[in-house]
Amino acid sequence: MNVSATNIILHSLNYNDEGVLNCKMREGELPISASIEQLVMDLHRTYQSKSNKAFAYFAEEGEKSQLFQRALKEELNGELDFVSFSQQAATCLVNELKDHDFAEEGILLVSKYTWTTSNYLLVALLQNNQSISVNENLELQVSQHIETSKIQLVARIDLTLLERDPEANRYISFIKGRVGRKVSDFFLDFMGAKEGFDAKAQNQGLMKAVEEFCEKQEMPTEKKQEVREVTFNYCKDQIKEGQDIDLSNLSKEFESTANLEGSFYDFVSEDYQLEENFPADKTLVRKLTKYVGSGGGMSISFDQKHLGTSIKYDEASDTLTITGLPTNLREQLKRDALMNSSEHVIAIDQEDDGKAPF
């Protein structure tokens, strides 16, 4: 499904020679063109692919924290034009950067766009990088380009959800730092938002519920694997379509695809504190059908269906036995074994004193 951009503007944040952060603000929106649509699409796709997103909502604490919220509300109500709103947002961000003493600069992009059935506001601080190319006269030329594939400082507001359910705690999403408090947190602070809905905990609860449901139904190994794959495929499709997991629909998938008799929806409604709908976490969902682990210079991943057949685990010796290696891995091992063998022969020849053995 395509993204349709409705508004977009850019502002530039840079430190001068005295170390003071300045914001050069654009006075008008960028006209929507094919290149603008492509830029927004690229940013949207990159953002959708991020697995470390968290969710938040607008807090109601203090005058400062409500400056962005007030400006957004006025823009949505038609009391403030998009350019003025974006300029107020830029001012809020600059003030927050100064308060946190973060040395962040770049291009501030503010854009409204539509995807599937929802309207979104995207706020991102992008890096404006230099690149060198060769022109038609075979001369080097330096140009600027925005890096869209490595965005980290970005937040997105689901305007449709905000309007429909202002009391929700997940209409804002952002890319969360992996360890501790990260620079990305100031995106929450400048918008006056608080972290709310824990999508990862919901997904972990779902994975646990699926496994325990299979146990309660006393399913054989093959049936358990089928249920896991149905769950994985359903979640993968929801991620692709930009839709939440719906527990009722997932239960229906079990009944129609896996031919289950018991109701999964009734099962999770009894003992699990799961929302009716929540976003799927791509990283966690993948673990439904795969065993994944890394450490000590090793990274191992394989489909769960192979355990007990082509892959066997011995708990006593803590070893995996793999039968039937992937072709590309086998060729690498054979090539390296041959090279090691050749090096061994060369080493023996070098130790020879040159005399005949008789």
CSV table of C-alpha atoms in Angstrom, one decimal:
chain,number,residue,atom,x,y,z
A,1,MET,CA,0.0,0.0,0.0
A,2,ASN,CA,1.3,3.4,-1.0
A,3,VAL,CA,1.9,6.4,1.3
A,4,SER,CA,0.3,9.7,0.3
A,5,ALA,CA,2.0,12.8,1.6
A,6,THR,CA,-0.2,15.8,2.4
A,7,ASN,CA,2.3,18.3,4.0
A,8,ILE,CA,6.0,18.4,4.4
A,9,ILE,CA,8.6,21.0,5.5
A,10,LEU,CA,12.3,21.0,6.4
A,11,HIS,CA,14.2,23.1,9.0
A,12,SER,CA,18.0,23.1,9.6
A,13,LEU,CA,19.6,22.7,13.0
A,14,ASN,CA,23.3,23.6,13.2
A,15,TYR,CA,25.8,24.8,15.7
A,16,ASN,CA,27.7,28.1,14.8
A,17,ASP,CA,31.4,28.7,15.5
A,18,GLU,CA,30.5,29.9,19.1
A,19,GLY,CA,28.8,26.5,19.8
A,20,VAL,CA,25.3,28.0,19.8
A,21,LEU,CA,22.6,25.9,18.2
A,22,ASN,CA,20.7,27.8,15.5
A,23,CYS,CA,17.6,26.8,13.6
A,24,LYS,CA,17.2,28.0,10.0
A,25,MET,CA,13.5,27.8,9.4
A,26,ARG,CA,11.8,27.4,6.1
A,27,GLU,CA,9.0,29.8,5.5
A,28,GLY,CA,6.9,27.6,3.2
A,29,GLU,CA,5.9,24.0,2.7
A,30,LEU,CA,7.6,21.9,0.1
A,31,PRO,CA,5.3,21.3,-2.9
A,32,ILE,CA,4.2,17.6,-3.1
A,33,SER,CA,6.0,16.0,-6.0
A,34,ALA,CA,7.1,12.5,-7.1
A,35,SER,CA,10.4,12.9,-5.3
A,36,ILE,CA,8.8,14.1,-2.1
A,37,GLU,CA,6.4,11.2,-2.2
A,38,GLN,CA,9.4,8.9,-2.6
A,39,LEU,CA,11.2,10.5,0.3
A,40,VAL,CA,8.2,10.0,2.6
A,41,MET,CA,7.7,6.5,1.4
A,42,ASP,CA,11.4,5.6,2.0
A,43,LEU,CA,11.2,7.1,5.5
A,44,HIS,CA,8.0,5.3,6.2
A,45,ARG,CA,9.4,1.9,5.1
A,46,THR,CA,12.5,2.4,7.2
A,47,TYR,CA,10.5,3.3,10.2
A,48,GLN,CA,8.1,0.4,9.8
A,49,SER,CA,11.1,-2.0,9.6
A,50,LYS,CA,12.5,-0.9,12.9
A,51,SER,CA,12.0,-3.5,15.6
A,52,ASN,CA,12.9,-1.4,18.6
A,53,LYS,CA,9.9,0.9,18.6
A,54,ALA,CA,8.1,1.9,21.8
A,55,PHE,CA,4.8,3.7,22.4
A,56,ALA,CA,3.8,6.8,24.2
A,57,TYR,CA,1.1,9.4,24.9
A,58,PHE,CA,0.8,13.1,25.7
A,59,ALA,CA,1.4,13.9,29.3
A,60,GLU,CA,-0.3,16.7,31.2
A,61,GLU,CA,2.5,18.0,33.3
A,62,GLY,CA,3.6,21.6,33.3
A,63,GLU,CA,3.4,24.4,30.8
A,64,LYS,CA,6.5,23.5,28.9
A,65,SER,CA,5.5,20.0,28.2
A,66,GLN,CA,2.3,21.2,26.6
A,67,LEU,CA,3.7,23.6,24.1
A,68,PHE,CA,4.0,21.0,21.3
A,69,GLN,CA,0.6,19.5,22.2
A,70,ARG,CA,-1.1,22.9,22.1
A,71,ALA,CA,0.4,23.8,18.7
A,72,LEU,CA,-0.6,20.4,17.3
A,73,LYS,CA,-4.1,20.7,18.5
A,74,GLU,CA,-4.4,24.2,17.0
A,75,GLU,CA,-3.1,22.9,13.7
A,76,LEU,CA,-5.5,19.9,13.6
A,77,ASN,CA,-8.4,22.3,14.5
A,78,GLY,CA,-7.4,24.7,11.6
A,79,GLU,CA,-6.4,27.5,14.0
A,80,LEU,CA,-2.8,27.3,13.0
A,81,ASP,CA,-1.3,26.6,9.6
A,82,PHE,CA,1.1,23.8,9.1
A,83,VAL,CA,4.2,26.0,8.5
A,84,SER,CA,3.6,27.9,11.8
A,85,PHE,CA,3.1,24.6,13.6
A,86,SER,CA,6.3,23.1,12.3
A,87,GLN,CA,8.2,26.3,13.3
A,88,GLN,CA,6.8,26.0,16.8
A,89,ALA,CA,7.8,22.4,16.9
A,90,ALA,CA,11.3,23.3,15.8
A,91,THR,CA,11.6,25.9,18.6
A,92,CYS,CA,10.5,23.3,21.1
A,93,LEU,CA,13.1,20.8,19.9
A,94,VAL,CA,15.9,23.4,19.9
A,95,ASN,CA,15.0,24.4,23.5
A,96,GLU,CA,15.0,20.8,24.6
A,97,LEU,CA,18.4,20.1,23.0
A,98,LYS,CA,19.8,23.1,24.8
A,99,ASP,CA,18.3,21.9,28.1
A,100,HIS,CA,19.7,18.4,27.7
A,101,ASP,CA,23.0,19.7,26.3
A,102,PHE,CA,22.9,17.3,23.4
A,103,ALA,CA,25.1,18.1,20.4
A,104,GLU,CA,22.6,17.0,17.9
A,105,GLU,CA,22.1,18.8,14.5
A,106,GLY,CA,20.7,18.0,11.1
A,107,ILE,CA,17.6,18.5,9.0
A,108,LEU,CA,14.3,18.5,10.9
A,109,LEU,CA,11.6,17.0,8.8
A,110,VAL,CA,7.9,17.5,9.7
A,111,SER,CA,5.4,15.7,7.5
A,112,LYS,CA,1.8,14.6,7.5
A,113,TYR,CA,0.9,11.6,5.4
A,114,THR,CA,-1.7,8.9,5.0
A,115,TRP,CA,-1.1,5.2,5.0
A,116,THR,CA,-3.8,2.5,4.9
A,117,THR,CA,-6.7,4.0,6.8
A,118,SER,CA,-4.8,6.3,9.2
A,119,ASN,CA,-3.3,9.8,9.1
A,120,TYR,CA,0.2,10.3,10.6
A,121,LEU,CA,2.5,13.1,11.7
A,122,LEU,CA,6.2,12.2,11.3
A,123,VAL,CA,8.9,14.2,13.0
A,124,ALA,CA,12.5,13.2,12.3
A,125,LEU,CA,15.9,14.7,12.7
A,126,LEU,CA,17.8,13.5,9.7
A,127,GLN,CA,21.5,13.6,8.8
A,128,ASN,CA,22.5,15.7,5.7
A,129,ASN,CA,25.5,13.8,4.4
A,130,GLN,CA,28.0,14.6,1.7
A,131,SER,CA,28.6,12.3,-1.3
A,132,ILE,CA,31.1,12.5,-4.2
A,133,SER,CA,30.0,11.6,-7.7
A,134,VAL,CA,31.4,11.9,-11.3
A,135,ASN,CA,29.5,14.1,-13.7
A,136,GLU,CA,29.2,13.8,-17.5
A,137,ASN,CA,32.5,15.7,-18.0
A,138,LEU,CA,34.2,13.1,-15.8
A,139,GLU,CA,34.7,15.7,-13.0
A,140,LEU,CA,34.2,15.1,-9.4
A,141,GLN,CA,31.3,16.9,-7.7
A,142,VAL,CA,30.2,17.0,-4.1
A,143,SER,CA,26.5,16.9,-3.3
A,144,GLN,CA,24.3,16.6,-0.2
A,145,HIS,CA,22.0,13.8,0.4
A,146,ILE,CA,19.6,12.8,3.3
A,147,GLU,CA,20.2,9.4,4.8
A,148,THR,CA,16.9,7.7,4.9
A,149,SER,CA,18.0,4.2,5.7
A,150,LYS,CA,19.6,4.8,9.2
A,151,ILE,CA,17.0,7.0,11.0
A,152,GLN,CA,17.2,6.9,14.8
A,153,LEU,CA,15.8,10.2,16.0
A,154,VAL,CA,12.2,10.0,14.9
A,155,ALA,CA,8.7,9.9,16.3
A,156,ARG,CA,5.3,9.3,14.7
A,157,ILE,CA,1.9,10.3,15.9
A,158,ASP,CA,-1.1,8.3,14.7
A,159,LEU,CA,-3.5,11.3,14.3
A,160,THR,CA,-6.4,9.0,13.5
A,161,LEU,CA,-6.0,7.1,16.8
A,162,LEU,CA,-5.4,10.3,18.7
A,163,GLU,CA,-8.7,11.7,17.4
A,164,ARG,CA,-10.7,8.5,17.9
A,165,ASP,CA,-9.3,7.7,21.4
A,166,PRO,CA,-7.4,10.6,23.0
A,167,GLU,CA,-7.2,8.5,26.3
A,168,ALA,CA,-5.2,5.8,24.6
A,169,ASN,CA,-1.6,5.4,25.6
A,170,ARG,CA,0.0,4.4,22.3
A,171,TYR,CA,-0.8,6.9,19.6
A,172,ILE,CA,2.8,8.1,19.6
A,173,SER,CA,5.5,5.7,18.6
A,174,PHE,CA,9.3,6.3,18.6
A,175,ILE,CA,12.5,4.4,18.1
A,176,LYS,CA,13.8,3.5,21.5
A,177,GLY,CA,17.4,3.2,22.6
A,178,ARG,CA,18.5,-0.3,23.4
A,179,VAL,CA,20.3,0.3,26.7
A,180,GLY,CA,19.4,2.9,29.3
A,181,ARG,CA,18.3,6.4,28.6
A,182,LYS,CA,19.3,7.4,25.1
A,183,VAL,CA,19.4,10.6,23.1
A,184,SER,CA,16.2,9.6,21.4
A,185,ASP,CA,14.4,10.2,24.7
A,186,PHE,CA,14.5,13.9,24.1
A,187,PHE,CA,12.0,13.4,21.3
A,188,LEU,CA,9.5,12.4,24.0
A,189,ASP,CA,10.5,15.3,26.2
A,190,PHE,CA,10.2,18.0,23.5
A,191,MET,CA,6.7,16.7,22.6
A,192,GLY,CA,5.7,16.5,26.2
A,193,ALA,CA,5.0,12.7,25.9
A,194,LYS,CA,5.4,9.8,28.3
A,195,GLU,CA,6.2,6.2,27.5
A,196,GLY,CA,3.0,4.2,27.8
A,197,PHE,CA,1.9,1.0,26.1
A,198,ASP,CA,4.4,-1.9,26.3
A,199,ALA,CA,4.0,-3.7,23.0
A,200,LYS,CA,6.9,-6.1,23.7
A,201,ALA,CA,5.3,-7.3,27.0
A,202,GLN,CA,2.0,-7.9,25.0
A,203,ASN,CA,3.9,-9.9,22.4
A,204,GLN,CA,5.7,-12.0,25.0
A,205,GLY,CA,2.4,-12.7,26.7
A,206,LEU,CA,1.0,-13.8,23.4
A,207,MET,CA,3.9,-16.2,22.8
A,208,LYS,CA,3.5,-17.7,26.2
A,209,ALA,CA,-0.3,-18.1,25.7
A,210,VAL,CA,0.2,-19.9,22.4
A,211,GLU,CA,2.6,-22.4,24.0
A,212,GLU,CA,0.4,-23.0,27.0
A,213,PHE,CA,-2.7,-23.3,24.9
A,214,CYS,CA,-0.9,-26.1,22.9
A,215,GLU,CA,0.0,-27.8,26.1
A,216,LYS,CA,-3.5,-27.6,27.5
A,217,GLN,CA,-4.9,-29.1,24.2
A,218,GLU,CA,-2.3,-31.9,24.6
A,219,MET,CA,-1.2,-31.4,21.0
A,220,PRO,CA,1.4,-33.6,19.3
A,221,THR,CA,4.6,-32.0,18.2
A,222,GLU,CA,3.5,-31.6,14.6
A,223,LYS,CA,0.3,-29.9,15.6
A,224,LYS,CA,2.1,-27.5,18.0
A,225,GLN,CA,4.4,-26.5,15.1
A,226,GLU,CA,1.4,-25.9,12.9
A,227,VAL,CA,-0.2,-23.6,15.5
A,228,ARG,CA,3.1,-21.7,15.8
A,229,GLU,CA,3.3,-21.3,12.1
A,230,VAL,CA,-0.3,-20.1,11.8
A,231,THR,CA,0.5,-17.5,14.5
A,232,PHE,CA,3.7,-16.4,12.8
A,233,ASN,CA,2.1,-16.0,9.4
A,234,TYR,CA,-0.8,-14.1,10.8
A,235,CYS,CA,1.4,-11.7,12.7
A,236,LYS,CA,3.7,-11.3,9.7
A,237,ASP,CA,0.7,-10.4,7.5
A,238,GLN,CA,-0.5,-7.9,10.1
A,239,ILE,CA,3.0,-6.2,10.2
A,240,LYS,CA,3.0,-6.0,6.4
A,241,GLU,CA,-0.4,-4.4,6.3
A,242,GLY,CA,0.3,-2.1,9.2
A,243,GLN,CA,-2.4,-3.6,11.3
A,244,ASP,CA,-2.5,-4.7,14.9
A,245,ILE,CA,-2.8,-8.3,16.1
A,246,ASP,CA,-6.5,-9.0,16.8
A,247,LEU,CA,-6.9,-11.8,19.3
A,248,SER,CA,-10.4,-12.6,18.1
A,249,ASN,CA,-9.2,-12.9,14.5
A,250,LEU,CA,-6.2,-14.9,15.5
A,251,SER,CA,-8.4,-17.4,17.3
A,252,LYS,CA,-10.5,-17.7,14.1
A,253,GLU,CA,-7.3,-18.4,12.2
A,254,PHE,CA,-6.6,-21.3,14.5
A,255,GLU,CA,-10.1,-22.7,14.1
A,256,SER,CA,-10.1,-22.4,10.3
A,257,THR,CA,-6.5,-23.1,9.4
A,258,ALA,CA,-5.3,-25.5,12.1
A,259,ASN,CA,-8.7,-27.1,12.7
A,260,LEU,CA,-8.6,-26.5,16.4
A,261,GLU,CA,-11.6,-27.3,18.5
A,262,GLY,CA,-11.0,-25.2,21.7
A,263,SER,CA,-11.3,-21.4,21.5
A,264,PHE,CA,-7.9,-19.6,21.8
A,265,TYR,CA,-9.8,-16.4,22.5
A,266,ASP,CA,-11.6,-17.8,25.4
A,267,PHE,CA,-8.4,-19.3,26.7
A,268,VAL,CA,-6.4,-16.0,26.7
A,269,SER,CA,-9.4,-14.1,28.1
A,270,GLU,CA,-9.3,-16.1,31.3
A,271,ASP,CA,-5.8,-15.9,32.6
A,272,TYR,CA,-3.8,-13.5,30.4
A,273,GLN,CA,-3.7,-9.7,30.7
A,274,LEU,CA,-3.6,-9.1,26.9
A,275,GLU,CA,-5.2,-6.2,25.1
A,276,GLU,CA,-7.8,-7.0,22.4
A,277,ASN,CA,-5.5,-5.4,19.8
A,278,PHE,CA,-1.8,-4.6,19.9
A,279,PRO,CA,1.1,-4.1,17.4
A,280,ALA,CA,3.2,-7.2,16.5
A,281,ASP,CA,6.9,-7.2,17.5
A,282,LYS,CA,8.8,-8.6,14.5
A,283,THR,CA,11.7,-9.8,16.6
A,284,LEU,CA,9.6,-11.7,19.1
A,285,VAL,CA,7.3,-13.1,16.5
A,286,ARG,CA,10.2,-14.6,14.6
A,287,LYS,CA,11.0,-16.8,17.7
A,288,LEU,CA,7.7,-18.6,17.2
A,289,THR,CA,9.1,-20.7,14.4
A,290,LYS,CA,12.9,-20.4,14.9
A,291,TYR,CA,15.5,-21.1,17.6
A,292,VAL,CA,17.9,-18.1,17.6
A,293,GLY,CA,21.0,-17.6,19.7
A,294,SER,CA,24.3,-15.9,19.6
A,295,GLY,CA,27.4,-15.4,21.8
A,296,GLY,CA,31.0,-16.4,22.0
A,297,GLY,CA,31.6,-15.6,18.3
A,298,MET,CA,28.7,-17.9,17.3
A,299,SER,CA,25.3,-17.1,15.8
A,300,ILE,CA,22.9,-20.0,15.4
A,301,SER,CA,19.4,-19.9,13.9
A,302,PHE,CA,17.2,-22.7,12.6
A,303,ASP,CA,13.5,-23.6,12.1
A,304,GLN,CA,12.0,-25.3,15.1
A,305,LYS,CA,10.7,-28.1,12.9
A,306,HIS,CA,14.2,-29.4,12.3
A,307,LEU,CA,14.8,-30.1,16.1
A,308,GLY,CA,14.5,-33.8,16.6
A,309,THR,CA,15.0,-34.7,12.9
A,310,SER,CA,18.0,-33.1,11.1
A,311,ILE,CA,19.1,-31.3,14.3
A,312,LYS,CA,19.4,-33.1,17.6
A,313,TYR,CA,20.2,-31.5,21.0
A,314,ASP,CA,22.0,-33.5,23.8
A,315,GLU,CA,21.4,-31.7,27.1
A,316,ALA,CA,23.9,-33.7,29.0
A,317,SER,CA,26.8,-32.7,26.7
A,318,ASP,CA,25.3,-29.4,25.7
A,319,THR,CA,25.8,-30.2,22.0
A,320,LEU,CA,23.9,-29.8,18.8
A,321,THR,CA,24.3,-32.5,16.1
A,322,ILE,CA,23.4,-31.2,12.6
A,323,THR,CA,22.7,-33.6,9.7
A,324,GLY,CA,22.6,-32.2,6.2
A,325,LEU,CA,24.4,-28.8,6.3
A,326,PRO,CA,23.3,-25.9,4.0
A,327,THR,CA,25.2,-26.1,0.7
A,328,ASN,CA,26.9,-22.8,1.0
A,329,LEU,CA,28.1,-23.6,4.6
A,330,ARG,CA,29.4,-27.0,3.5
A,331,GLU,CA,31.3,-25.5,0.6
A,332,GLN,CA,33.0,-22.9,2.9
A,333,LEU,CA,34.0,-25.6,5.4
A,334,LYS,CA,35.4,-27.8,2.6
A,335,ARG,CA,37.3,-25.0,1.1
A,336,ASP,CA,38.8,-24.0,4.4
A,337,ALA,CA,39.7,-27.6,5.2
A,338,LEU,CA,41.5,-27.9,1.9
A,339,MET,CA,43.4,-24.7,2.5
A,340,ASN,CA,44.4,-25.8,6.0
A,341,SER,CA,45.6,-29.1,4.6
A,342,SER,CA,47.7,-27.4,2.0
A,343,GLU,CA,49.3,-25.1,4.6
A,344,HIS,CA,50.1,-28.2,6.7
A,345,VAL,CA,51.9,-29.8,3.7
A,346,ILE,CA,53.9,-26.6,3.0
A,347,ALA,CA,55.0,-26.4,6.6
A,348,ILE,CA,56.3,-30.0,6.5
A,349,ASP,CA,58.2,-29.2,3.3
A,350,GLN,CA,59.8,-26.1,4.9
A,351,GLU,CA,61.1,-28.2,7.8
A,352,ASP,CA,62.7,-30.7,5.5
A,353,ASP,CA,66.6,-30.4,5.4
A,354,GLY,CA,66.6,-31.1,1.6
A,355,LYS,CA,68.2,-34.5,1.9
A,356,ALA,CA,66.7,-37.6,0.4
A,357,PRO,CA,65.0,-40.0,2.8
A,358,PHE,CA,67.3,-42.9,1.8
